[in-house]
Coordinates of C-alpha atoms and ligand atoms in Angstrom, one line a residue:
X845 CA 0.0 -0.1 0.1
X846 CA 1.5 3.4 -0.8
X847 CA 1.6 6.2 1.5
X848 CA -1.8 7.8 2.2
X849 CA -3.6 5.3 0.1
X850 CA -7.5 5.0 -0.3
X851 CA -9.0 1.6 0.0
X852 CA -12.5 1.2 -1.4
X853 CA -14.8 -1.1 0.3
X854 CA -18.0 -2.7 -1.2
X855 CA -21.0 -3.8 0.6
X856 CA -21.1 -7.6 1.6
X857 CA -24.1 -10.2 2.3
X858 CA -22.3 -11.6 5.0
X859 CA -19.1 -12.9 6.8
X860 CA -17.8 -16.2 6.9
X861 CA -14.5 -18.1 7.5
X862 CA -11.7 -18.4 10.0
X863 CA -8.8 -16.1 11.1
X864 CA -6.0 -16.0 13.3
X865 CA -4.8 -12.5 14.4
X866 CA -1.3 -11.2 14.7
X867 CA -0.2 -10.9 18.2
X868 CA -1.8 -8.5 20.7
X869 CA -0.2 -5.1 20.4
X870 CA -0.4 -4.3 24.4
X871 CA 1.3 -7.5 25.1
X872 CA 4.0 -7.3 22.3
X873 CA 5.2 -3.7 23.7
X874 CA 5.3 -5.2 27.2
X875 CA 7.0 -8.5 26.4
X876 CA 9.6 -6.7 24.2
X877 CA 10.4 -4.0 26.9
X878 CA 10.8 -6.3 29.8
X879 CA 12.7 -8.9 27.5
X880 CA 15.3 -5.7 27.0
X881 CA 15.8 -5.5 30.9
X882 CA 15.7 -9.3 31.5
X883 CA 18.7 -11.5 31.7
X884 CA 18.8 -13.9 28.8
X885 CA 17.2 -14.3 25.5
X886 CA 13.1 -14.0 25.1
X887 CA 11.9 -15.8 22.2
X888 CA 8.6 -14.3 21.0
X889 CA 6.2 -15.9 18.3
X890 CA 3.3 -14.0 16.8
X891 CA 4.8 -10.7 17.8
X892 CA 2.5 -8.1 16.8
X893 CA 3.3 -7.0 13.2
X894 CA 2.0 -3.5 13.6
X895 CA 4.2 -0.5 13.0
X896 CA 3.7 0.6 16.8
X897 CA 5.6 -2.6 18.0
X898 CA 7.9 -2.1 15.4
X899 CA 8.6 1.5 16.9
X900 CA 9.1 0.0 20.4
X901 CA 11.7 -2.6 19.2
X902 CA 13.5 0.3 17.0
X903 CA 13.7 2.2 20.4
X904 CA 15.3 -0.6 22.3
X905 CA 17.8 -1.1 19.4
X906 CA 18.7 2.4 19.8
X907 CA 19.1 1.7 23.6
X908 CA 21.9 -0.9 23.3
X909 CA 19.4 -3.9 23.0
X910 CA 20.3 -6.6 20.4
X911 CA 17.3 -8.3 18.9
X912 CA 16.6 -10.5 15.6
X913 CA 13.3 -10.8 13.9
X914 CA 12.0 -12.9 11.0
X915 CA 8.5 -11.8 10.4
X916 CA 6.4 -12.3 13.6
X917 CA 9.1 -14.3 15.2
X918 CA 11.6 -12.2 17.6
X919 CA 14.5 -12.9 19.5
X920 CA 15.6 -10.3 22.2
X921 CA 18.7 -10.6 24.0
X922 CA 18.2 -9.0 27.5
X923 CA 21.0 -6.7 28.6
X924 CA 19.7 -6.9 32.3
X925 CA 18.6 -3.7 34.0
X926 CA 21.3 -1.5 32.6
X927 CA 20.6 -0.1 29.3
X928 CA 22.9 2.2 26.8
X929 CA 22.3 5.8 26.4
X930 CA 20.9 6.4 22.8
X931 CA 22.8 8.6 20.3
X932 CA 19.8 10.3 19.0
X933 CA 16.3 10.9 20.1
X934 CA 14.0 7.9 20.3
X935 CA 11.5 7.7 17.7
X936 CA 8.1 6.6 19.0
X937 CA 6.3 7.2 15.8
X938 CA 2.7 6.9 16.5
X939 CA 2.9 4.9 19.5
X940 CA 1.7 6.5 23.0
X941 CA 2.5 2.9 24.4
X942 CA 6.1 3.0 23.4
X943 CA 6.5 6.4 24.8
X944 CA 4.5 6.1 28.0
X945 CA 5.6 2.6 29.1
X946 CA 9.4 3.1 28.0
X947 CA 9.6 6.2 29.9
X948 CA 9.0 4.2 32.9
X949 CA 12.2 2.1 32.3
X950 CA 14.4 5.1 31.3
X951 CA 13.4 6.6 34.5
X952 CA 15.6 3.9 36.1
X953 CA 18.4 4.6 33.7
X954 CA 21.5 6.7 34.8
X955 CA 21.5 8.7 31.6
X956 CA 19.3 11.3 29.7
X957 CA 17.0 10.1 26.7
X958 CA 14.9 12.2 24.4
X959 CA 11.5 10.6 23.2
X960 CA 9.6 12.1 20.3
X961 CA 6.8 10.9 17.9
X962 CA 4.7 11.9 14.8
X963 CA 2.4 14.9 14.5
X964 CA -0.5 12.7 16.5
X965 CA 1.9 11.6 19.2
X966 CA 3.2 15.1 19.6
X967 CA -0.1 16.2 20.6
X968 CA -0.9 13.7 23.1
X969 CA -0.9 14.2 27.0
X970 CA 2.2 13.0 28.9
X971 CA 1.7 14.9 32.2
X972 CA 0.1 11.5 33.3
X973 CA 3.4 9.6 33.2
X974 CA 5.6 12.8 34.1
X975 CA 3.8 13.5 37.5
X976 CA 4.5 10.0 38.9
X977 CA 7.8 9.3 37.4
X978 CA 8.9 12.6 38.5
X979 CA 7.5 12.0 42.2
X980 CA 9.7 8.9 42.1
X981 CA 12.9 11.0 41.5
X982 CA 13.4 11.3 37.6
X983 CA 13.7 14.4 36.0
X984 CA 11.3 15.1 33.0
X985 CA 10.7 17.9 30.9
X986 CA 8.3 18.4 28.1
X987 CA 9.0 20.7 25.4
X988 CA 5.1 21.8 24.8
X989 CA 2.8 21.9 28.0
X990 CA 3.1 18.3 28.9
X991 CA 3.2 17.0 25.3
X992 CA 6.2 15.1 23.3
X993 CA 9.3 15.7 23.0
X994 CA 10.1 14.5 26.3
X995 CA 13.5 14.5 28.0
X996 CA 14.2 12.2 30.7
X997 CA 17.3 11.7 33.2
X998 CA 16.9 8.8 35.2
X999 CA 18.7 7.2 38.0
X1000 CA 18.0 5.5 41.3
X1001 CA 14.2 5.9 42.0
X1002 CA 12.2 6.0 45.1
X1003 CA 8.8 3.9 45.8
X1004 CA 5.6 6.0 45.6
X1005 CA 2.2 5.2 46.5
X1006 CA 0.4 6.6 43.6
X1007 CA -3.5 6.9 42.9
X1008 CA -3.7 7.5 39.5
X1009 CA -6.1 10.3 38.3
X1010 CA -6.8 8.9 34.8
X1011 CA -7.7 5.2 34.1
X1012 CA -4.8 4.2 32.0
X1013 CA -3.1 1.0 31.7
X1014 CA -0.2 2.6 30.0
X1015 CA 0.5 5.0 33.0
X1016 CA -0.1 2.0 35.4
X1017 CA 2.7 -0.2 33.4
X1018 CA 5.1 2.8 33.4
X1019 CA 4.7 3.3 37.2
X1020 CA 5.1 -0.5 37.9
X1021 CA 8.1 -0.7 35.4
X1022 CA 9.9 2.3 37.1
X1023 CA 9.1 0.5 40.2
X1024 CA 11.8 -2.2 39.4
X1025 CA 14.3 0.5 39.6
X1026 CA 13.0 2.1 42.9
X1027 CA 13.9 1.5 46.7
X1028 CA 11.0 -0.3 48.5
X1029 CA 7.4 -1.2 47.4
X1030 CA 5.5 0.9 44.7
X1031 CA 2.0 0.9 44.9
X1032 CA -0.4 2.1 42.2
X1033 CA -4.2 2.6 42.5
X1034 CA -6.5 3.0 39.5
X1035 CA -9.7 4.7 39.5
X1036 CA -11.1 1.7 37.6
X1037 CA -9.5 -1.4 36.3
X1038 CA -7.6 -1.4 33.2
X1039 CA -6.0 -4.1 31.4
X1040 CA -3.6 -5.9 33.6
X1041 CA -0.9 -7.0 30.9
X1042 CA 1.8 -5.1 32.6
X1043 CA 1.4 -7.1 36.1
X1044 CA 0.8 -10.6 34.3
X1045 CA 4.0 -9.7 32.0
X1046 CA 6.2 -8.9 35.1
X1047 CA 5.0 -12.1 36.7
X1048 CA 5.7 -14.1 33.5
X1049 CA 9.5 -12.6 33.6
X1050 CA 9.6 -13.7 37.1
X1051 CA 9.1 -10.5 39.5
X1052 CA 6.5 -10.8 42.2
X1053 CA 3.6 -8.2 41.8
X1054 CA 1.2 -8.1 44.4
X1055 CA -2.3 -6.8 44.6
X1056 CA -5.6 -7.4 43.6
X1057 CA -8.6 -5.5 41.9
X1058 CA -7.6 -1.8 41.2
X1059 CA -4.3 -1.9 43.5
X1060 CA -0.9 -3.3 42.2
X1061 CA 2.5 -3.5 44.1
X1062 CA 6.0 -4.0 43.1
X1063 CA 9.1 -4.1 45.0
X1064 CA 12.4 -2.7 43.4
X1065 CA 15.5 -4.6 42.6
X1066 CA 13.8 -7.8 41.5
X1067 CA 15.8 -9.7 38.6
X1068 CA 13.8 -10.7 35.5
X1069 CA 14.4 -13.5 33.2
X1070 CA 13.9 -14.1 29.4
X1071 CA 10.8 -16.1 28.3
X1072 CA 9.4 -18.1 25.5
X1073 CA 5.9 -17.2 24.5
X1074 CA 3.4 -17.1 21.5
X1075 CA 1.6 -13.7 21.8
X1076 CA -2.3 -14.3 21.8
X1077 CA -4.2 -12.9 18.9
X1078 CA -5.0 -9.3 19.2
X1079 CA -8.7 -8.9 20.4
X1080 CA -8.7 -5.2 19.6
X1081 CA -7.9 -6.4 16.0
X1082 CA -10.3 -9.1 16.2
X1083 CA -13.1 -6.4 17.3
X1084 CA -13.3 -5.4 13.6
X1085 CA -14.1 -8.9 12.5
X1086 CA -16.5 -9.9 15.5
X1087 CA -18.4 -6.9 14.8
X1088 CA -18.5 -7.3 11.1
X1089 CA -19.8 -10.9 11.5
X1090 CA -22.4 -9.5 14.2
X1091 CA -23.9 -7.4 11.7
X1092 CA -25.3 -10.2 9.4
X1093 CA -27.7 -12.5 10.6
X1094 CA -26.5 -15.9 9.2
X1095 CA -22.7 -15.1 9.5
X1096 CA -20.3 -17.5 10.8
X1097 CA -16.7 -16.7 11.9
X1098 CA -14.2 -18.5 14.0
X1099 CA -11.2 -16.7 15.3
X1100 CA -8.3 -19.1 16.8
X1101 CA -5.7 -18.5 19.6
X1102 CA -7.2 -15.1 20.4
X1103 CA -6.3 -13.0 23.5
X1104 CA -9.5 -13.6 26.1
X1105 CA -7.8 -11.8 29.1
X1106 CA -11.0 -10.9 31.1
X1107 CA -9.7 -7.4 31.3
X1108 CA -9.9 -7.1 27.6
X1109 CA -12.7 -9.3 26.4
X1110 CA -15.5 -7.1 27.4
X1111 CA -16.7 -6.9 23.8
X1112 CA -17.8 -10.3 23.8
X1113 CA -20.2 -9.6 26.7
X1114 CA -21.2 -6.5 24.9
X1115 CA -21.9 -8.5 21.6
X1116 CA -23.7 -11.3 23.3
X1117 CA -26.1 -9.0 25.2
X1118 CA -26.9 -7.3 21.8
X1119 CA -28.0 -10.5 20.3
X1120 CA -24.8 -12.1 18.9
X1121 CA -24.1 -15.9 19.5
X1122 CA -20.7 -16.7 20.8
X1123 CA -19.0 -19.6 22.0
X1124 CA -15.5 -19.8 23.3
X1125 CA -13.6 -23.3 23.1
X1126 CA -10.0 -24.5 23.7
X1127 CA -9.3 -22.2 26.4
X1128 CA -5.8 -22.2 28.1
X1129 CA -3.6 -19.7 29.9
X1130 CA -0.2 -18.8 28.7
X1131 CA 2.0 -16.5 31.1
X1132 CA -1.2 -15.7 32.9
X1133 CA -3.0 -14.5 29.6
X1134 CA -6.1 -16.4 28.8
X1135 CA -6.2 -17.8 25.1
X1136 CA -9.0 -19.4 23.1
X1137 CA -11.1 -20.1 20.1
X1138 CA -14.3 -17.8 19.5
X1139 CA -17.0 -18.7 17.1
X1140 CA -19.4 -16.0 16.2
X1141 CA -22.7 -16.0 14.5
X1142 CA -24.4 -12.9 13.5
X1143 CA -28.1 -12.0 14.3
X1144 CA -30.3 -8.9 14.4
X1145 CA -28.4 -6.4 16.8
X1146 CA -30.0 -4.6 19.8
X1147 CA -28.9 -1.5 21.1
X1148 CA -26.7 -0.6 24.2
X1149 CA -25.1 1.8 26.5
X1150 CA -21.5 1.9 27.4
X1151 CA -20.6 3.9 30.6
X1152 CA -18.2 4.0 33.2
X1153 CA -15.9 1.0 34.0
X1154 CA -17.2 -0.6 30.7
X1155 CA -15.9 2.5 28.7
X1156 CA -12.4 2.0 30.1
X1157 CA -12.6 -1.6 29.5
X1158 CA -13.8 -1.2 26.0
X1159 CA -11.8 1.9 24.9
X1160 CA -10.2 0.5 22.0
X1161 CA -13.3 -1.1 20.6
X1162 CA -15.4 1.8 20.9
X1163 CA -14.8 3.1 17.3
X1164 CA -16.1 -0.2 15.8
X1165 CA -19.1 -0.5 18.1
X1166 CA -19.8 3.6 17.3
X1167 CA -19.4 2.6 13.5
X1168 CA -22.1 -0.2 13.6
X1169 CA -24.3 1.4 16.0
X1170 CA -26.9 3.0 13.3
X1171 CA -27.6 -0.8 12.2
X1172 CA -28.6 -1.8 15.7
X1173 CA -32.3 -1.9 16.7
X1174 CA -32.1 1.0 19.6
X1175 CA -28.8 2.5 18.7
X1176 CA -25.6 2.8 21.1
X1177 CA -24.9 5.5 23.8
X1178 CA -21.1 6.2 24.7
X1179 CA -20.6 7.9 28.0
X1180 CA -17.7 8.8 30.1
X1181 CA -15.4 8.4 27.3
X1182 CA -13.6 11.8 27.2
X1183 CA -10.3 9.8 26.9
X1184 CA -11.3 9.2 23.3
X1185 CA -10.5 12.8 22.4
X1186 CA -6.8 12.3 23.1
X1187 CA -6.2 8.7 21.2
X1188 CA -4.2 8.8 17.9
X1189 CA -7.1 11.3 16.8
X1190 CA -9.9 12.8 18.7
X1191 CA -12.0 9.7 18.1
X1192 CA -15.3 11.2 19.2
X1193 CA -14.9 14.0 16.6
X1194 CA -13.7 11.5 14.0
X1195 CA -16.6 9.1 14.7
X1196 CA -19.3 11.9 14.5
X1197 CA -17.6 13.3 11.2
X1198 CA -17.7 10.1 9.3
X1199 CA -21.0 8.5 10.5
X1200 CA -22.4 11.8 9.3
X1201 CA -20.6 11.5 5.9
X1202 CA -22.3 8.2 5.6
X1203 CA -25.9 10.0 6.3
X1204 CA -26.3 8.8 9.9
X1205 CA -27.7 11.0 12.6
X1206 CA -25.4 11.4 15.6
X1207 CA -25.3 13.5 18.7
X1208 CA -21.8 14.4 19.6
X1209 CA -21.1 15.2 23.3
X1210 CA -18.1 16.2 25.3
X1211 CA -17.4 12.8 26.6
X1212 CA -19.4 10.6 24.3
X1213 CA -21.8 10.0 21.5
X1214 CA -25.3 9.0 21.1
X1215 CA -26.2 7.1 17.8
X1216 CA -29.6 6.2 17.2
X1217 CA -30.6 2.7 15.4
X1218 CA -32.5 1.7 12.8
X1219 CA -30.6 3.7 10.2
X1220 CA -29.4 3.0 6.9
X1221 CA -26.0 4.1 6.0
X1222 CA -24.7 5.2 2.5
X1223 CA -21.4 4.5 1.0
X1224 CA -19.2 7.6 1.3
X1225 CA -15.6 9.2 1.5
X1226 CA -14.1 8.3 5.0
X1227 CA -11.4 10.4 6.3
X1228 CA -9.3 8.1 8.9
X1229 CA -7.7 11.2 10.0
X1230 CA -4.5 8.9 10.1
X1231 CA -6.0 6.9 12.8
X1232 CA -5.7 3.1 12.4
X1233 CA -8.8 2.4 14.4
X1234 CA -11.0 4.8 12.6
X1235 CA -9.9 3.5 9.2
X1236 CA -10.9 0.1 10.2
X1237 CA -14.2 0.8 12.0
X1238 CA -15.5 2.4 8.8
X1239 CA -14.3 -0.5 6.5
X1240 CA -16.8 -2.5 8.9
X1241 CA -19.6 0.0 8.5
X1242 CA -19.2 0.0 4.7
X1243 CA -19.8 -3.6 4.6
X1244 CA -23.6 -2.9 5.4
X1245 CA -23.9 0.3 3.4
X1246 CA -25.4 1.3 0.2
X1247 CA -22.8 1.7 -2.4
X1248 CA -19.2 1.8 -2.1
X1249 CA -17.4 3.4 0.6
X1250 CA -13.6 4.9 0.1
X1251 CA -11.5 5.3 3.0
X1252 CA -8.9 8.1 2.9
X1253 CA -5.5 7.5 4.7
X1254 CA -6.3 3.6 4.9
X1255 CA -2.9 2.9 5.3
X1256 CA -3.1 4.1 9.1
X1257 CA -4.3 0.4 9.6
X1258 CA -0.4 -0.5 9.4
X1259 CA -0.1 1.0 12.9
X1260 CA -1.7 -2.3 14.5
X1261 CA -2.7 -4.5 11.7
X1262 CA -0.8 -4.3 8.3
X1263 CA -3.0 -7.3 6.7
X1264 CA -6.1 -5.8 7.7
X1265 CA -7.9 -5.0 4.6
X1266 CA -6.9 -8.3 2.8
X1267 CA -8.2 -10.3 5.8
X1268 CA -11.4 -8.1 5.7
X1269 CA -11.9 -9.2 1.9
X1270 CA -11.3 -12.8 2.8
X1271 CA -14.1 -13.1 4.9
X1272 CA -16.6 -10.8 3.4
X1273 CA -19.2 -12.8 1.2
X1274 CA -20.7 -11.0 -1.7
Ligands
S3P2126 C1 -2.9 0.6 26.1 C2 -3.9 1.1 27.0 C3 -4.9 2.0 26.4 C4 -5.2 1.8 25.0 C5 -4.1 1.6 24.1 C6 -3.1 0.6 24.5 C7 -2.1 -0.4 26.9 O1 -4.4 3.2 26.4 O2 -6.2 2.6 24.4 O3 -4.4 1.4 22.8 O4 -1.7 -1.3 25.9 O5 -2.0 -0.3 27.8 P1 -4.6 4.3 27.8 O6 -3.5 3.7 28.7 O7 -4.1 5.5 27.5 O8 -5.9 4.1 28.3

């Protein structure tokens, strides 16, 4: 696909087939970062093929970490806790996860680092990591009102007891990673429970992480050891296919080796409550992460409301749920979702803009959207605004629209799922 490419999506009759998704982005970032500061070699199969995780790997290389990659197989040779100063600014690309979580590790390094990103990342809030990491003793400056680029000078840290004001798994992981370099026990309390991959990954690499519910605790100075793992399929990428199948009564889709961690799999409950038939088989646990095969059958969809802790749990799946909302019976209301305004794009605005382009009625609110059901959508020109999840969400809406939809800047999908449009074509029945 060329830069700024346009992809045309034609309507489908149904969705059928079976898929295996590239490795989960959240887990791939964390495994790569922890592998870098572990002793020994880590072998990761089904590592995310997205550009975001490639940004993490490149930053690690710039910090003196050796690794080899053959497509989705990555071998990372851990250095132990001490990294090497990078010779130039670390390029985090489009990836907030890279910048925020790597900052946690850099806060514990006795050198200075600069972290920069693309235009989208340069607009995203970093005060949320600057505050706790500075409280632990790192010196961090942001050039531009709490936004990237960041400059971090790290060293020996002190443990903190931190109450997170924003529900963010990236912040939680950054503080726990920094906690490895602190004297004493670092404790993080989140306002609502977010994905726990940081805690599970730390345990997988041999650290003890205590706590339950909204609290996690780690004692500094623990050694990590390399692991062998196959990264479970990315459920946030699977969301596009699960919703596509859910849209057409009679669709049948199977996704195997999918991540089913309960802090990530809320979409399955929501789709089931909306009328989709789902079954899960071959459940197993790998390094604390639940994995299984999901079978989905489409039917007429009822509407729903997503708010509070559900909004946090579904934060990456809301774009596709909003994009299919007009096709549901009662529509979908999304509340408490102010965080969506500071993702790779302002996703509330991007959803309203593109739903309206397809002819839908939408109410846009400061912290959400109300999208009435029972609407027909027309094929239209969609602007992804360079945001991967917006590009993919509207490709799904396009399957049930009247006429063709052209998605501008569709190449943004490479951030999390380079093969997305081919995979969608492979299951769309016409
Ligand atoms: C992520 C957490 C979420 C999510 C992002 C990945 C993670 O971000 O939107 O795609 O891997 O921890 P926040 O931590 O900003 O909520």
